XYZ file of C-alpha atoms in Angstrom:
78
model
C 180.250 -14.637 72.694
C 178.553 -15.092 69.878
C 175.083 -13.479 70.641
C 177.020 -10.165 71.812
C 179.153 -9.878 68.908
C 175.802 -10.319 66.689
C 174.465 -7.235 68.785
C 177.600 -5.332 68.414
C 177.145 -5.589 64.362
C 174.308 -4.724 64.634
C 174.441 -1.642 66.397
C 177.958 -1.173 64.340
C 175.819 -1.047 61.267
C 173.096 1.516 62.844
C 175.697 3.988 64.040
C 176.975 3.774 60.576
C 173.904 4.809 58.707
C 173.295 7.459 60.987
C 176.948 8.602 61.146
C 176.989 8.961 57.339
C 173.054 10.820 57.659
C 174.066 13.250 60.074
C 177.517 14.161 58.442
C 175.258 14.533 54.851
C 172.307 16.859 56.361
C 174.865 19.299 57.963
C 175.456 22.596 56.193
C 178.689 23.844 54.569
C 181.314 26.286 56.169
C 180.159 29.632 53.200
C 181.216 32.096 55.590
C 182.951 33.935 52.686
C 185.381 37.475 53.167
C 183.972 37.542 56.796
C 185.735 34.967 57.934
C 189.169 36.721 57.656
C 188.145 39.152 59.764
C 186.985 37.223 61.912
C 183.386 38.678 61.593
C 181.778 35.490 61.020
C 181.546 34.928 64.819
C 178.515 36.988 65.583
C 175.717 37.118 68.263
C 173.674 35.128 66.083
C 176.201 32.669 66.075
C 176.721 31.930 69.915
C 173.497 30.694 70.320
C 174.332 28.031 68.149
C 173.695 24.453 70.613
C 169.749 25.585 70.030
C 170.286 25.258 66.454
C 169.413 22.604 64.032
C 173.284 22.896 62.981
C 173.973 22.165 66.797
C 172.040 19.251 67.667
C 173.292 17.837 64.371
C 177.015 18.264 65.173
C 175.959 16.497 68.652
C 174.145 14.000 66.945
C 177.355 13.513 65.071
C 179.894 13.757 67.618
C 177.479 11.176 70.003
C 177.083 8.862 66.872
C 180.872 8.615 66.322
C 181.655 8.128 70.119
C 179.549 4.886 69.611
C 181.201 3.954 66.043
C 183.864 4.013 68.082
C 183.790 1.980 70.713
C 181.764 -0.801 68.922
C 184.282 -1.246 66.121
C 186.479 -1.759 69.174
C 184.956 -4.327 71.212
C 183.991 -5.982 67.255
C 188.005 -5.783 67.753
C 188.239 -7.076 71.222
C 185.648 -10.360 70.691
C 186.526 -11.336 67.444
């Protein structure tokens, strides 16, 4: 069990670093007054998954999920 604890702890630290980096690299939501009237969702906003923003959002979601799973595993082991 000690080896599993070390492996999961290392994975938790790596995932935390990745999670911090992906959150910091994402641009802020600066849609301005267009968001009030719903003008922020245009044709170009619908293809967001292929952009760098979409990839960073996906990486953030995946790393957050792995982080939570690792934290739960460590809590159950220790």
